[in-house]
Each structure stands twice: as C-alpha cells, then as structure tokens.
Short mmCIF file of C-alpha atoms in Angstrom, two decimals:
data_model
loop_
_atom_site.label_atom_id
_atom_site.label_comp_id
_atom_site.label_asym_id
_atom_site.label_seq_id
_atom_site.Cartn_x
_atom_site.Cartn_y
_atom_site.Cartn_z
CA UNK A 3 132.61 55.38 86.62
CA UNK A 4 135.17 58.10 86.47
CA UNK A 5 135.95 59.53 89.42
CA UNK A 6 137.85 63.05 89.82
CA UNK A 7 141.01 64.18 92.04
CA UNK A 8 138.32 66.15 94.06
CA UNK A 9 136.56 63.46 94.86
CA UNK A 10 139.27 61.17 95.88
CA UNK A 11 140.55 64.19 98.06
CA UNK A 12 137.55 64.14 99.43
CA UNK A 13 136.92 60.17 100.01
CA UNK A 14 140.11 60.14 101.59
CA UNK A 15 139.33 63.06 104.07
CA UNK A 16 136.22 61.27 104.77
CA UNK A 17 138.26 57.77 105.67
CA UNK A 18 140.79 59.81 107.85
CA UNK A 19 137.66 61.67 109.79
CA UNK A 20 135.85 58.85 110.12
CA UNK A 21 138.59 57.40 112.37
CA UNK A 22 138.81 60.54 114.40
CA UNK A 23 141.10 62.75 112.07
CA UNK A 24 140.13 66.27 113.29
CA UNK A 25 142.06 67.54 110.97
CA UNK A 26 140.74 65.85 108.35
CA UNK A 27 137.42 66.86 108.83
CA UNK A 28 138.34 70.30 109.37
CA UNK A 29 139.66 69.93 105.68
CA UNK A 30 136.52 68.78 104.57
CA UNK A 31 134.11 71.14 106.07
CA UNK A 32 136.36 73.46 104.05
CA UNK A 33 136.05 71.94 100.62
CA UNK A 34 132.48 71.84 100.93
CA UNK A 35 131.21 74.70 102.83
CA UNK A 36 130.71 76.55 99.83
CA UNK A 37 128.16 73.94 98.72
CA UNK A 38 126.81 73.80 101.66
CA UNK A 39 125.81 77.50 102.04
CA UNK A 40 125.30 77.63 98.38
CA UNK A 41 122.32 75.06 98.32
CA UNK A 42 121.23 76.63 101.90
CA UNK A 43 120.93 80.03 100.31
CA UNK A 44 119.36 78.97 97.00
CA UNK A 45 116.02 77.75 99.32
CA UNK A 46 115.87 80.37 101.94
CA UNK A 47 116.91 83.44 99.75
CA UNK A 48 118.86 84.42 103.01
CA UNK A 49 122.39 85.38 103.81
CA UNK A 50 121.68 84.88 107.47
CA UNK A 51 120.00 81.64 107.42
CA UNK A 52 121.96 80.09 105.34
CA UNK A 53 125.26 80.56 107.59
CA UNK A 54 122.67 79.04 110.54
CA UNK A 55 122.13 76.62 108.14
CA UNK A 56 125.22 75.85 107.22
CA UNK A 57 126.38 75.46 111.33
CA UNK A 58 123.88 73.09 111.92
CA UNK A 59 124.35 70.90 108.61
CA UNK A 60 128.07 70.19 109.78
CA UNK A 61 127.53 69.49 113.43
CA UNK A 62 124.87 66.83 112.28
CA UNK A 63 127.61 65.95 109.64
CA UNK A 64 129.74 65.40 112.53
CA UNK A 65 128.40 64.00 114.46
CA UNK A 66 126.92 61.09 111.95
CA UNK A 67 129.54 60.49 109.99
CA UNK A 68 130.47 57.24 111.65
CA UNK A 69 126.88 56.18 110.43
CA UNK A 70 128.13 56.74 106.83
CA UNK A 71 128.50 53.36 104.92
CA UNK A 72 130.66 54.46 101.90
CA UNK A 73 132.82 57.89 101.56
CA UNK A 74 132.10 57.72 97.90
CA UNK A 75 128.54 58.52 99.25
CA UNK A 76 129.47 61.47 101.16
CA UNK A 77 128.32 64.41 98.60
CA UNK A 78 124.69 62.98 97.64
CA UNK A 79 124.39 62.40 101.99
CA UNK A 80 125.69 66.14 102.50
CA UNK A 81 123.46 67.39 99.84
CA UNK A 82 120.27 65.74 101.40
CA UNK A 83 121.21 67.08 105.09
CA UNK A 84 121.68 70.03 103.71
CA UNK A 85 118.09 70.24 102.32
CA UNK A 86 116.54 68.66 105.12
CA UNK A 87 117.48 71.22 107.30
CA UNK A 88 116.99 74.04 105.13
CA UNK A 89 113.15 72.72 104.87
CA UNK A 90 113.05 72.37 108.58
CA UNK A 91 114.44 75.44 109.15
CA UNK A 92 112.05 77.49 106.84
CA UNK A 93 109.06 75.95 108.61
CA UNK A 94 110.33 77.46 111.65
CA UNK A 95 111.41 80.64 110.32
CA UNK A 96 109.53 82.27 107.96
CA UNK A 97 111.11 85.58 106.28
CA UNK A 98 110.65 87.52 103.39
CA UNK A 99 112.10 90.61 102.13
CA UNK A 100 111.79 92.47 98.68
CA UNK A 101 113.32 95.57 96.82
CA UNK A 102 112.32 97.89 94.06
CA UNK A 103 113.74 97.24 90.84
CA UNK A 104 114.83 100.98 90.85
CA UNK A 105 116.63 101.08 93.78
CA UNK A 106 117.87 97.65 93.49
CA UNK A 107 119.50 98.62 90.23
CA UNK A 108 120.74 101.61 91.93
CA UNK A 109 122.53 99.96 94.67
CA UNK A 110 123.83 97.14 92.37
CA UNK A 111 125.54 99.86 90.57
CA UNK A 112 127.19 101.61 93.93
CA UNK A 113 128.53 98.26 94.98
CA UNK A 114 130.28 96.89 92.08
CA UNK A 115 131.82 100.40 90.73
CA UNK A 116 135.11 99.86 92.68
CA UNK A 117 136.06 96.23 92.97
CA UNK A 118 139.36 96.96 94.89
CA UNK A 119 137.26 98.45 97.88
CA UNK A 120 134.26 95.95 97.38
CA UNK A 121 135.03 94.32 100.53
CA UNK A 122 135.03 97.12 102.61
CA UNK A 123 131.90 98.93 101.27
CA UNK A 124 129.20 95.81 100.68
CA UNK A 125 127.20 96.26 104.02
CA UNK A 126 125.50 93.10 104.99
CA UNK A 127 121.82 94.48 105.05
CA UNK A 128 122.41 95.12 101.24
CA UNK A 129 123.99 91.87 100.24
CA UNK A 130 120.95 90.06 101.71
CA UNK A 131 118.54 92.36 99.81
CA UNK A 132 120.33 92.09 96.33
CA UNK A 133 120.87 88.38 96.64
CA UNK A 134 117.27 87.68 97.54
CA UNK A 135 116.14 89.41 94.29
CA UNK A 136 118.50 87.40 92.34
CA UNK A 137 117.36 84.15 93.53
CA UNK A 138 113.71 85.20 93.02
CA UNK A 139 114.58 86.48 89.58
CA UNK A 140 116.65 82.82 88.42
CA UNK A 141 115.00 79.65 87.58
CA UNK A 142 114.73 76.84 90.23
CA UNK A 143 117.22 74.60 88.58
CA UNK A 144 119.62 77.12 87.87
CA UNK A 145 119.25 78.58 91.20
CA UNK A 146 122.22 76.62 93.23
CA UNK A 147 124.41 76.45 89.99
CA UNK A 148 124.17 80.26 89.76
CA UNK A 149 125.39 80.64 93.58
CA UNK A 150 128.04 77.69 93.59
CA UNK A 151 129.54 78.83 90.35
CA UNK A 152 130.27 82.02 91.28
CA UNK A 153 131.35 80.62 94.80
CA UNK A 154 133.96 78.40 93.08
CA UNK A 155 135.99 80.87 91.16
CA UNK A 156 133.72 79.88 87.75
CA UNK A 157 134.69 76.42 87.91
CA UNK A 158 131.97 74.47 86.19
CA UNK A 159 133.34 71.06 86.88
CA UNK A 160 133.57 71.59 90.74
CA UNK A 161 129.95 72.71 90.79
CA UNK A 162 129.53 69.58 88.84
CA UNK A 163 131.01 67.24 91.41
CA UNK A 164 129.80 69.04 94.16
CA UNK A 165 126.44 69.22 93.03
CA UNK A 166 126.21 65.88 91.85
CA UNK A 167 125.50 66.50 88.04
CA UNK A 168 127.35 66.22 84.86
CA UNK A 169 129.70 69.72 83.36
CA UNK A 170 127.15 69.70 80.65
CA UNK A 171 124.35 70.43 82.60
CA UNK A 172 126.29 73.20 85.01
CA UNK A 173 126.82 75.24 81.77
CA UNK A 174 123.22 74.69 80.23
CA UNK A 175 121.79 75.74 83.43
CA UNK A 176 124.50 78.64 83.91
CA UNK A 177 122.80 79.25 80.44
CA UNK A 178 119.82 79.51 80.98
CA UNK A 179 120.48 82.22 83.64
CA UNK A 180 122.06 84.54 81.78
CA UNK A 181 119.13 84.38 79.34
CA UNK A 182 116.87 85.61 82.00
CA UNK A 183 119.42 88.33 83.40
CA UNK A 184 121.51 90.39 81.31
CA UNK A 185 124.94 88.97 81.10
CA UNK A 186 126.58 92.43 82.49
CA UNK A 187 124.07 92.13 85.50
CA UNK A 188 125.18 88.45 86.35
CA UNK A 189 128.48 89.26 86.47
CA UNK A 190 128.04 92.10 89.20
CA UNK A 191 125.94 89.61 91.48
CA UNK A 192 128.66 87.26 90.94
CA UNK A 193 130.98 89.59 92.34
CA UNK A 194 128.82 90.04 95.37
CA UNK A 195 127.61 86.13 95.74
CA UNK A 196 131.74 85.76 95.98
CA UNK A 197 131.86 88.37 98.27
CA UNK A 198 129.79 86.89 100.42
CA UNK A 199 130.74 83.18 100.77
CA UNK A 200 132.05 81.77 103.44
CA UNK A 201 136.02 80.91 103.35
CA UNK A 202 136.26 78.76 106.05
CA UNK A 203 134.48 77.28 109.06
CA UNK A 204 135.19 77.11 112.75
CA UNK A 205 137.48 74.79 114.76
CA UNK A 206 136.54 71.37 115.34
CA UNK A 207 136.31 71.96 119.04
CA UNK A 208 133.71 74.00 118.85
CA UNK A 209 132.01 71.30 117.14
CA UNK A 210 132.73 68.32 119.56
CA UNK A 211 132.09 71.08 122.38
CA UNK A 212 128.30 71.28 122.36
CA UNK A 213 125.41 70.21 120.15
CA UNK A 214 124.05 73.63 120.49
CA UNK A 215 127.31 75.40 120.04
CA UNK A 216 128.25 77.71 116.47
CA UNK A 217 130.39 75.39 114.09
CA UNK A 218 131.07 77.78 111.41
CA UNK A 219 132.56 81.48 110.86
CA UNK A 220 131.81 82.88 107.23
CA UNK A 221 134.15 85.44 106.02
CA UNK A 222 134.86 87.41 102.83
CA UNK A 223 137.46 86.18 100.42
CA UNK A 224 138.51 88.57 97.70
CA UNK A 225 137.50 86.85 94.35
CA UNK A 226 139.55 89.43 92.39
CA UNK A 227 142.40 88.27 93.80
CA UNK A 228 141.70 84.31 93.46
CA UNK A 229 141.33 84.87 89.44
CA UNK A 230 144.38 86.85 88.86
CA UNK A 231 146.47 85.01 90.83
CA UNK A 232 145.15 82.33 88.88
CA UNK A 233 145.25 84.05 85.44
CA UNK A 234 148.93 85.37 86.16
CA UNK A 235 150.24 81.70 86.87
CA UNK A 236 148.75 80.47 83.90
CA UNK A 237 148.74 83.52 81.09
CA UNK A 238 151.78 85.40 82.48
CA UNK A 239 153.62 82.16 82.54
CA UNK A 240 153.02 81.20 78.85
CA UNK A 241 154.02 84.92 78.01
CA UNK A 242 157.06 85.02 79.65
CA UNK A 243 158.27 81.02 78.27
CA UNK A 244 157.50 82.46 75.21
CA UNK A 245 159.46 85.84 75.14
CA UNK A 246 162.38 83.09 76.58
CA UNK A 247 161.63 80.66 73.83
CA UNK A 248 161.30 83.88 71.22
CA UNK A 249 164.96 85.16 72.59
CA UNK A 250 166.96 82.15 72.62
CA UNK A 251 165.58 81.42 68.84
CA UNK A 252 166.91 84.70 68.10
CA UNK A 253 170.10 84.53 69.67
CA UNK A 254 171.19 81.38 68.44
CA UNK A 255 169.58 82.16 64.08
CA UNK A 256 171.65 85.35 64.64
CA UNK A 257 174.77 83.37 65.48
CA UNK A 258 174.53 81.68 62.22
CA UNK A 259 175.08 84.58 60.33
CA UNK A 260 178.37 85.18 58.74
CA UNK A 261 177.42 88.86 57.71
CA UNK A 262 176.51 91.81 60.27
CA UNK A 263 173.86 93.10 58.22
CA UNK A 264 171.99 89.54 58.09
CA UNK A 265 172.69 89.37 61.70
CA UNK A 266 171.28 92.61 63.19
CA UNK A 267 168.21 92.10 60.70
CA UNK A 268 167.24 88.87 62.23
CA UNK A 269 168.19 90.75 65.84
CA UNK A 270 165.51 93.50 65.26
CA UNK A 271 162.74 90.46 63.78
CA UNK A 272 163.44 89.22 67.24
CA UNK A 273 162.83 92.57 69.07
CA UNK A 274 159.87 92.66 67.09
CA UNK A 275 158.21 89.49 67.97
CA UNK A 276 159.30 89.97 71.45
CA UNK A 277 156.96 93.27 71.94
CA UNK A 278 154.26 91.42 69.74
CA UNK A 279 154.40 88.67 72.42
CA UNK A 280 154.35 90.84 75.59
CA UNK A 281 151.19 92.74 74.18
CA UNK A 282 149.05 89.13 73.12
CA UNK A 283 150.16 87.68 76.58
CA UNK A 284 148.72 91.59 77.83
CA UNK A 285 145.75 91.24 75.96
CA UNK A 286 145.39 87.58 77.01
CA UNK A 287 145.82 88.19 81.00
CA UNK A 288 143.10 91.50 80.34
CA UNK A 289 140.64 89.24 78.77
CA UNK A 290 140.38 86.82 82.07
CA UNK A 291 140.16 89.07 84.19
CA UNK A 292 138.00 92.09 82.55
CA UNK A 293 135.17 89.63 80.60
CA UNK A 294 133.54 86.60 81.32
CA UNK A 295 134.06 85.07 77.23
CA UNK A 296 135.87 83.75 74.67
CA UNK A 297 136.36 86.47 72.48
CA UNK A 298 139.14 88.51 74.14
CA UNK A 299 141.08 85.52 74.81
CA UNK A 300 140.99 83.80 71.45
CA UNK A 301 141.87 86.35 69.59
CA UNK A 302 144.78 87.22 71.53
CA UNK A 303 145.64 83.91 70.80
CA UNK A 304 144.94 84.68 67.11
CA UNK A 305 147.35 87.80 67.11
CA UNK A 306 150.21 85.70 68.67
CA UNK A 307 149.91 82.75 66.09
CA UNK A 308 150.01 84.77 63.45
CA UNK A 309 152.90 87.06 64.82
CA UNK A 310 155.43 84.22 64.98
CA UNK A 311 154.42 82.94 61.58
CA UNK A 312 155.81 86.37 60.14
CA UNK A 313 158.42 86.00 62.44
CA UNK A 314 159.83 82.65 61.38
CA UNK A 315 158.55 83.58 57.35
CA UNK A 316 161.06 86.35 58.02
CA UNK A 317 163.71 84.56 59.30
CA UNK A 318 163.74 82.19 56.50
CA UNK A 319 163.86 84.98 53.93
CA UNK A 320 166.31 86.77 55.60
CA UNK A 321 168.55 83.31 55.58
CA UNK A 322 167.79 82.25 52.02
CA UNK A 323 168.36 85.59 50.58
CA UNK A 324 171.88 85.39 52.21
CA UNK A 325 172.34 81.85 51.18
CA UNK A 326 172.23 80.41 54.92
CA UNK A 327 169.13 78.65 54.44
CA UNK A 328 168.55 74.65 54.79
CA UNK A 329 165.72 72.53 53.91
CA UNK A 330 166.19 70.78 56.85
CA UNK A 331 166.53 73.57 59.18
CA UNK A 332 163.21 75.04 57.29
CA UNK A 333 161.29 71.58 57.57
CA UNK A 334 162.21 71.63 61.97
CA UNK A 335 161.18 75.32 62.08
CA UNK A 336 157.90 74.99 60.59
CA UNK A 337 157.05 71.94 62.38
CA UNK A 338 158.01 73.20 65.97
CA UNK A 339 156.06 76.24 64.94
CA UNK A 340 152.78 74.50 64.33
CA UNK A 341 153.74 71.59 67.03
CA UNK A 342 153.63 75.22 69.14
CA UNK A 343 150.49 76.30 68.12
CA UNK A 344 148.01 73.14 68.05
CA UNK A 345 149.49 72.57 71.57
CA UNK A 346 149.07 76.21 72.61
CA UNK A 347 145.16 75.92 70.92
CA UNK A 348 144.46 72.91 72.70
CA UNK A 349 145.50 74.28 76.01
CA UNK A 350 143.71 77.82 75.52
CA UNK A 351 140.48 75.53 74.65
CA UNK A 352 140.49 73.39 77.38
CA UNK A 353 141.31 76.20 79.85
CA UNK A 354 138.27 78.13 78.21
CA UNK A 355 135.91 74.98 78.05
CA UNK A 356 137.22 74.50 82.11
CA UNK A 357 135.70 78.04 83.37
CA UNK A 358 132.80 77.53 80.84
CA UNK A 359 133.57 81.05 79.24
CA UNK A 360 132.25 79.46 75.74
CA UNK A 361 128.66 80.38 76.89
CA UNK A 362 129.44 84.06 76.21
CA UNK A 363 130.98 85.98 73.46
CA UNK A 364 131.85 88.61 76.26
#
C-alpha cells in the first residue's frame, strides 16, 4: 500500500507524541485541525460548535493516544472521535438556523466583492448563516469534501489522505457539488469556508492543564495569500527561467554571427520572444489565481509553445539564409525545444490534475 509524505509526517509525529513529544503533538493537532473542524462542521452546520467540537476531539486525542496501537491508524481513529463527539454533542445541543435565499444571495455578494478586505468585513453571525445554507444545500457525501477542500488550499489529494478516500473520489464528489451549486457560487463560499478555518490550535499546556479546559484557538488565515504565494513560486519561477533560458539562447546565436545585420536580427527575435514570454507567464499566474479551471492556464501554455517555435523557426532562417546554419546545431535545437515542451506539458498537467482544476472549464 502506498503511503504518502503526509502520512509519514504524520506517523512520525504520532511516534514522537506518543513518547511525550509536546511538540510533536502540537505539530499534529496542526496538520489536522482542519479535518477536524471540517468533518465537525459538515454534521452540525455550525461555526460555533464545530470549534467546541474541535477542543474536545483533541483533548480526548490527547489524552488517549497512548491507547493507540499503530500510528498508521491515527487518521481513521481521529475521524471516528471526531464523529462520535459531533453525534454526542448534537444530542445535547440542538440548533438550527435558516436564511432566505434573497437575502442570502444578497449578503454572499457583499462579502466576497473585495477579497483584500474579506477578513476584516466577514462578521461571524454571517459566516455561520451562509455556511449553514451551504451545507444544507450540498449532498451528504460531498458535504466534508466541499469544506476540507476549500480548507486545504484546493488540494484534492490532502482531502484524500485526510479523509481517508482515494483522489478519484475527492474530485467526483467535488463534482457533484458544483452540479448542484453554480460553479461561480462555490467559489465565493470557498472563499468564506477558508476564511473561516481554523489556522492553528492552542498550546499543549492548556491541554495537559485541565480536562475541562479550551484546547484550541481558531483564527483566520488569508487564502488569497496562500495561493499566490503558491502560484508565484511555481508560475513566476518558470517565467522568469525561461526569459533567462530565452536570453542566454539569444546572446550566445547572436555571437555566431559574422555580419551585424544577421546579428541584431536574431537580437530583436530575442526581444520578441522575451515579451511573448513575460505575457504567457502573466496570463499563466492570472489564470490561478482569478479561475478555478483549466482553460486559462492551458492555453497560456499553448501561446508560449507556439511562441518559441517561431522563435527558434526564425532563428534557423535567419542562420541558413546567411549560410551559418548546421544540421547538427538544427537537429539539438529542435530537440531541446520539444524536450522543453513535453516536460513543461507534463508539469502544467500534473500541477492542474494536483488542485483538481480539470473539473471545470473556468
């Protein structure tokens, strides 16, 4: 059975907490508090039991984890607290709470127009009033998938491990959501689901402290930031090893060129391409960050493969009509250039496959 790096992260923080490793648990209430309140919040439909929830799932976690047989058993155990208490918890407290579709649509609208001020202007009242009607309006099984997906930064496969089900399954379920709910209305309650996880919990001494005591403080963590910080290290980087990769190509063709003319004509091919490049890597970065699909980014791609094919198809006329061409020189061009691209392909569909962005066009 293939296991992942998560996992092992976590079976080792397990190990190390087992033997007393504060630390080490404090680490792991940390990878998996998001799972924690996610599957809390899919039964209860409430922001604020979900966080009470969520306190009293990892004091019992703590205080039973010497009880645990095998770390590699530690999700489907924290799950099935989880749940447990959730169902215990709901017989003790019942709730409920609705809101007009009107007004809900209304308010959905208000929060999500600015997503730079998001954090400051989502009031708590109205997060647990939107996200109730969400959860009412998803189906069961897609319910937690929905929550945790959006908690993760769209990572498919960590909802995967964390929920104990295969990739597959995250994105047929993720599917079936966004058949019931328009795809543009998702994406807003994604925004707010994010804005309202929790980003860490407390201390361990205020676990060890008392049985009765608060174990966990839920905070806001600023999603838009997470992606492009996370588009930027991957997009931006390809861009700019590309407009390096585009220059030093450029610089050293030109230098084989006896005549001026041949020279500065391959110069301005490279000035060219280099502009062409900054505006796919442009597009590129946009696409992550502005949609939730594939469309934006592959066809930046597109753009980009087929503006250093008439780069190099240039370069080789230029240098054949001047007599400075080489059929070896023309074989290693084109074969870097499509060693380039299948590589560059591959990556862009795994990285698109990864955040599961080939379930929507847009």
């Amino acid at each position: 059975m293939n296991v992942s790096s998560f996992e092992l992260k976590l079976m080792e923080q397990v190990n190390k907490a087992q033997s007393g490793d504060k630390n080490a648990f404090a680490e792991l209430m940390q990878n998996t508090s998001s799972a924690v309140h996610s599957i809390a919040l899919a039964m209860t439909k409430d922001l604020d039991a979900a966080q009470d929830i969520s306190q009293q799932v990892f004091l019992k976690v703590w205080q039973d984890l010497a009880t645990l047989k095998s770390s590699h058993s530690f999700l489907p155990w924290l799950r099935q607290i989880t749940r447990n208490t959730a169902l215990n918890f709901m017989r003790e407290h019942k709730r409920s709470s609705y809101i007009f579709e009107d007004e809900l649509q209304t308010r959905l609208q208000e929060l999500v127009a600015d997503p730079y001020s998001q954090e400051l202007t989502l009031l708590k009242s109205e997060q647990q009033r939107l996200i109730h009607t969400l959860v009412n309006n998803l189906p069961d099984e897609s319910t937690e998938v929905v929550i945790l997906y959006y908690r993760e930064e769209q990572n498919s496969k960590t909802v995967a491990t964390l929920l104990g089900i295969t990739d597959t399954t995250v994105r047929k379920r993720l599917q079936r959501a966004r058949d019931m709910l328009k795809e543009q209305v998702l994406a807003k309650y994604g925004q707010i689901l994010l804005s309202a996880a929790p980003i860490s919990t407390a201390s361990l001494p205020s676990l060890t402290a008392s049985s009765t005591s608060t174990t966990a403080s839920l905070g806001i963590k600023s999603g838009w930031f997470s992606k492009a910080s996370f588009i930027f290290s991957g997009a931006f980087l390809g861009g700019l090893l590309a407009l390096m990769a585009n220059a030093i190509a450029t610089r050293c063709t030109a230098a084989l060129c006896h005549e001026e003319q041949t020279k500065q004509a391959v110069q301005q091919t490279g000035m060219l391409s280099s502009i062409s490049i900054a505006a796919c890597s442009l597009l590129m970065i946009l696409g992550y960050i502005l949609t939730q699909g594939w469309l934006i980014p592959v066809t930046a791609y597109v753009f980009l493969a087929i503006t250093l094919t008439i780069k190099q198809y240039k370069i080789h006329q230029l240098l054949y009509q001047n007599n400075q061409a080489n059929i070896k020189g023309q074989i290693l061009g084109a074969s870097g250039l499509v060693l380039g691209m299948i590589s560059g392909a591959v990556g862009l569909f795994y990285g698109l496959l990864n955040s599961g962005r080939f379930t929507s066009l847009l």
